[in-house]
Amino acid sequence: MASENYLTVTQLTHYLKAKFDHDPYLNRVYLTGEVSGYRSRGKNNHQYFSIKDEHALISAIMYRRQFHQLNFELEEGMKVLVIGRVSLYEPSGRYQVIIDSIQPDGVGAFYVAYEQLKAKLAKEGLFDFPHKPIPLFPKKIAVVTSPSGAVIRDIMTTTRRRYPIVQLVLYPTVVQGDKAAASIIHNLKRIEADGSYDTVIVGRGGGSIEDLWCFNDEQLARTVSAMTTPVITSVGHETDTTLIDYVADQRAATPTAAAEIATPVLQEVLLQVKDYQQRLYHGERQQLLVKQRALKQLKQSYVFTQPERLYDGYRLRLSEWENRLQQVATRPMHEKQRHLNQLIQQLRAENPKSTIVQRQGEVKLLYQRLKQEQQTYMTREHYQLDHLVSALDLLSPLKRLSKGYTYATVNQQPLRSIKDVSAGDKLELTLADGQIDTTVQAINAQTLMKSSDTSQEGG
């Protein structure tokens, strides 16, 4: 078989893609199934996932433009209705459905988006907040609604009937369509920036969920939640509930009810004020009568009839304090006088004259004893001195010299041994009656020893 009969893979794939693209049945397909393998890549990216049922699965792609227009969050396992076209992706040879629109199957897309956003805001705690009280007597009310609808007419009619002194300020607003949420947010921010309004009413008449969908906008709900001015909502019928109803300070079933919540009935207020006025008048009159009776009784009291009696108690207290003061003042003086008398008696009992005579006798006696002791001490010391002089005399070297002994020195140093001198040395011999200078001629150890022994015997 000739090779020209063979197709390349690219040629075959290209042919199949052309078949897919030109088949009228594949250019517009309607599928139902479950979302599989979905992982959100963000609103600005293409989304890749699959649509499956019990027996088959087809790849799906949704370009970012179509995905960005979804008003609900796509979730894994969600059963959906898909409108798109089937195409072939040539590099991998896989066919896929390119989705133009998608919506939940069995439940409307608006409802799913509403529940998902409601759950998100509830999780953030946006619905749990202390509701601001609606002022009882407002001076200025802002109304955010369409200028041509029945809502503003109902509110104006109700406020004129109930509380005509209030100032109504209409903020013309788009309340339906794609631009409605931005229009409402813009006017709410203007009201908040003004800061002079007591209450804000956001209202719209009844309609389908699509008509009321702008009131489920996330940014609008956050704007209402951040308002410092109390907000009353009246959107749709009584059974309709939008997200801003959960973040408003109060919800009204109808625009008329919203106006009734925002304003009191002036006639009732005036009647109540008149009633309070009457009560105040009667109360003050009653108080005045009570005070007048009390004043009359006070005028008849002794304070005014006999004012000097006011000072009776003070006089008694003054007299008592005078007595106490006198006692306190004289008691120390009496104590000092008694103590002085005691000291005088003691001084008289201890006359210094007899004491001086007695002390003089004692001094004389002590002087005699001192003189006697001094004489005895001197005698004892003289005797001791004589004894020491005698003992010292016995030890005197002069006494030994007088017996024939000689004291020899060499170079003014005592001569103690023959080893300390040599022949020819000059000696100084001290005797009892003088000194002899001599020279050593010879040294005889034996003669010296004998001489030494003889000197010992002589000593």
PDB file of N, CA and C in Angstrom, residues 60-92:
ATOM      1  N   ALA A  60     -13.892  19.896  30.908  1.00  0.00           N
ATOM      2  CA  ALA A  60     -14.584  21.175  30.692  1.00  0.00           C
ATOM      3  C   ALA A  60     -13.617  22.320  30.939  1.00  0.00           C
ATOM      4  N   ILE A  61     -13.822  23.377  30.198  1.00  0.00           N
ATOM      5  CA  ILE A  61     -13.057  24.606  30.403  1.00  0.00           C
ATOM      6  C   ILE A  61     -14.025  25.775  30.380  1.00  0.00           C
ATOM      7  N   MET A  62     -13.803  26.725  31.287  1.00  0.00           N
ATOM      8  CA  MET A  62     -14.624  27.933  31.348  1.00  0.00           C
ATOM      9  C   MET A  62     -13.675  29.118  31.364  1.00  0.00           C
ATOM     10  N   TYR A  63     -13.772  29.936  30.283  1.00  0.00           N
ATOM     11  CA  TYR A  63     -12.862  31.057  30.176  1.00  0.00           C
ATOM     12  C   TYR A  63     -13.185  32.115  31.239  1.00  0.00           C
ATOM     13  N   ARG A  64     -12.159  32.908  31.568  1.00  0.00           N
ATOM     14  CA  ARG A  64     -12.296  33.838  32.691  1.00  0.00           C
ATOM     15  C   ARG A  64     -13.411  34.855  32.492  1.00  0.00           C
ATOM     16  N   ARG A  65     -13.705  35.244  31.270  1.00  0.00           N
ATOM     17  CA  ARG A  65     -14.777  36.222  31.039  1.00  0.00           C
ATOM     18  C   ARG A  65     -16.112  35.666  31.487  1.00  0.00           C
ATOM     19  N   GLN A  66     -16.426  34.438  31.088  1.00  0.00           N
ATOM     20  CA  GLN A  66     -17.691  33.815  31.500  1.00  0.00           C
ATOM     21  C   GLN A  66     -17.686  33.495  33.007  1.00  0.00           C
ATOM     22  N   PHE A  67     -16.516  33.052  33.527  1.00  0.00           N
ATOM     23  CA  PHE A  67     -16.449  32.695  34.943  1.00  0.00           C
ATOM     24  C   PHE A  67     -16.618  33.923  35.836  1.00  0.00           C
ATOM     25  N   HIS A  68     -16.102  35.046  35.375  1.00  0.00           N
ATOM     26  CA  HIS A  68     -16.190  36.274  36.173  1.00  0.00           C
ATOM     27  C   HIS A  68     -17.624  36.761  36.308  1.00  0.00           C
ATOM     28  N   GLN A  69     -18.513  36.318  35.407  1.00  0.00           N
ATOM     29  CA  GLN A  69     -19.911  36.764  35.443  1.00  0.00           C
ATOM     30  C   GLN A  69     -20.782  35.904  36.349  1.00  0.00           C
ATOM     31  N   LEU A  70     -20.238  34.828  36.912  1.00  0.00           N
ATOM     32  CA  LEU A  70     -21.037  33.973  37.792  1.00  0.00           C
ATOM     33  C   LEU A  70     -21.430  34.744  39.045  1.00  0.00           C
ATOM     34  N   ASN A  71     -22.657  34.558  39.481  1.00  0.00           N
ATOM     35  CA  ASN A  71     -23.127  35.209  40.701  1.00  0.00           C
ATOM     36  C   ASN A  71     -23.253  34.217  41.861  1.00  0.00           C
ATOM     37  N   PHE A  72     -22.574  33.071  41.737  1.00  0.00           N
ATOM     38  CA  PHE A  72     -22.518  32.104  42.829  1.00  0.00           C
ATOM     39  C   PHE A  72     -21.137  31.453  42.797  1.00  0.00           C
ATOM     40  N   GLU A  73     -20.819  30.754  43.888  1.00  0.00           N
ATOM     41  CA  GLU A  73     -19.528  30.085  43.987  1.00  0.00           C
ATOM     42  C   GLU A  73     -19.654  28.651  43.493  1.00  0.00           C
ATOM     43  N   LEU A  74     -18.833  28.323  42.503  1.00  0.00           N
ATOM     44  CA  LEU A  74     -18.804  26.958  41.982  1.00  0.00           C
ATOM     45  C   LEU A  74     -18.128  26.059  43.010  1.00  0.00           C
ATOM     46  N   GLU A  75     -18.693  24.877  43.247  1.00  0.00           N
ATOM     47  CA  GLU A  75     -18.172  23.986  44.278  1.00  0.00           C
ATOM     48  C   GLU A  75     -18.017  22.572  43.728  1.00  0.00           C
ATOM     49  N   GLU A  76     -17.077  21.837  44.292  1.00  0.00           N
ATOM     50  CA  GLU A  76     -16.859  20.438  43.930  1.00  0.00           C
ATOM     51  C   GLU A  76     -18.104  19.618  44.279  1.00  0.00           C
ATOM     52  N   GLY A  77     -18.549  18.775  43.309  1.00  0.00           N
ATOM     53  CA  GLY A  77     -19.706  17.914  43.544  1.00  0.00           C
ATOM     54  C   GLY A  77     -21.043  18.576  43.305  1.00  0.00           C
ATOM     55  N   MET A  78     -21.050  19.865  42.945  1.00  0.00           N
ATOM     56  CA  MET A  78     -22.318  20.566  42.717  1.00  0.00           C
ATOM     57  C   MET A  78     -22.963  20.049  41.423  1.00  0.00           C
ATOM     58  N   LYS A  79     -24.246  19.784  41.499  1.00  0.00           N
ATOM     59  CA  LYS A  79     -24.989  19.367  40.304  1.00  0.00           C
ATOM     60  C   LYS A  79     -25.372  20.607  39.519  1.00  0.00           C
ATOM     61  N   VAL A  80     -25.006  20.632  38.226  1.00  0.00           N
ATOM     62  CA  VAL A  80     -25.149  21.851  37.447  1.00  0.00           C
ATOM     63  C   VAL A  80     -25.812  21.578  36.103  1.00  0.00           C
ATOM     64  N   LEU A  81     -26.302  22.678  35.527  1.00  0.00           N
ATOM     65  CA  LEU A  81     -26.808  22.694  34.153  1.00  0.00           C
ATOM     66  C   LEU A  81     -25.839  23.524  33.331  1.00  0.00           C
ATOM     67  N   VAL A  82     -25.298  22.930  32.251  1.00  0.00           N
ATOM     68  CA  VAL A  82     -24.245  23.553  31.474  1.00  0.00           C
ATOM     69  C   VAL A  82     -24.705  23.782  30.043  1.00  0.00           C
ATOM     70  N   ILE A  83     -24.388  24.956  29.509  1.00  0.00           N
ATOM     71  CA  ILE A  83     -24.599  25.260  28.092  1.00  0.00           C
ATOM     72  C   ILE A  83     -23.235  25.609  27.511  1.00  0.00           C
ATOM     73  N   GLY A  84     -22.874  24.932  26.374  1.00  0.00           N
ATOM     74  CA  GLY A  84     -21.571  25.199  25.788  1.00  0.00           C
ATOM     75  C   GLY A  84     -21.439  24.520  24.436  1.00  0.00           C
ATOM     76  N   ARG A  85     -20.176  24.315  24.022  1.00  0.00           N
ATOM     77  CA  ARG A  85     -19.902  23.670  22.756  1.00  0.00           C
ATOM     78  C   ARG A  85     -18.755  22.681  22.942  1.00  0.00           C
ATOM     79  N   VAL A  86     -18.781  21.629  22.105  1.00  0.00           N
ATOM     80  CA  VAL A  86     -17.766  20.589  22.213  1.00  0.00           C
ATOM     81  C   VAL A  86     -16.665  20.893  21.205  1.00  0.00           C
ATOM     82  N   SER A  87     -15.406  20.778  21.656  1.00  0.00           N
ATOM     83  CA  SER A  87     -14.271  21.035  20.786  1.00  0.00           C
ATOM     84  C   SER A  87     -13.184  20.015  21.093  1.00  0.00           C
ATOM     85  N   LEU A  88     -12.209  19.950  20.199  1.00  0.00           N
ATOM     86  CA  LEU A  88     -11.093  19.016  20.352  1.00  0.00           C
ATOM     87  C   LEU A  88      -9.830  19.822  20.601  1.00  0.00           C
ATOM     88  N   TYR A  89      -9.067  19.417  21.637  1.00  0.00           N
ATOM     89  CA  TYR A  89      -7.782  20.065  21.935  1.00  0.00           C
ATOM     90  C   TYR A  89      -6.707  19.262  21.228  1.00  0.00           C
ATOM     91  N   GLU A  90      -6.162  19.814  20.139  1.00  0.00           N
ATOM     92  CA  GLU A  90      -5.280  19.068  19.236  1.00  0.00           C
ATOM     93  C   GLU A  90      -3.997  18.558  19.896  1.00  0.00           C
ATOM     94  N   PRO A  91      -3.277  19.330  20.724  1.00  0.00           N
ATOM     95  CA  PRO A  91      -2.011  18.813  21.267  1.00  0.00           C
ATOM     96  C   PRO A  91      -2.158  17.499  22.027  1.00  0.00           C
ATOM     97  N   SER A  92      -3.313  17.313  22.738  1.00  0.00           N
ATOM     98  CA  SER A  92      -3.480  16.075  23.490  1.00  0.00           C
ATOM     99  C   SER A  92      -4.489  15.134  22.848  1.00  0.00           C
TER     100      SER A  92
END
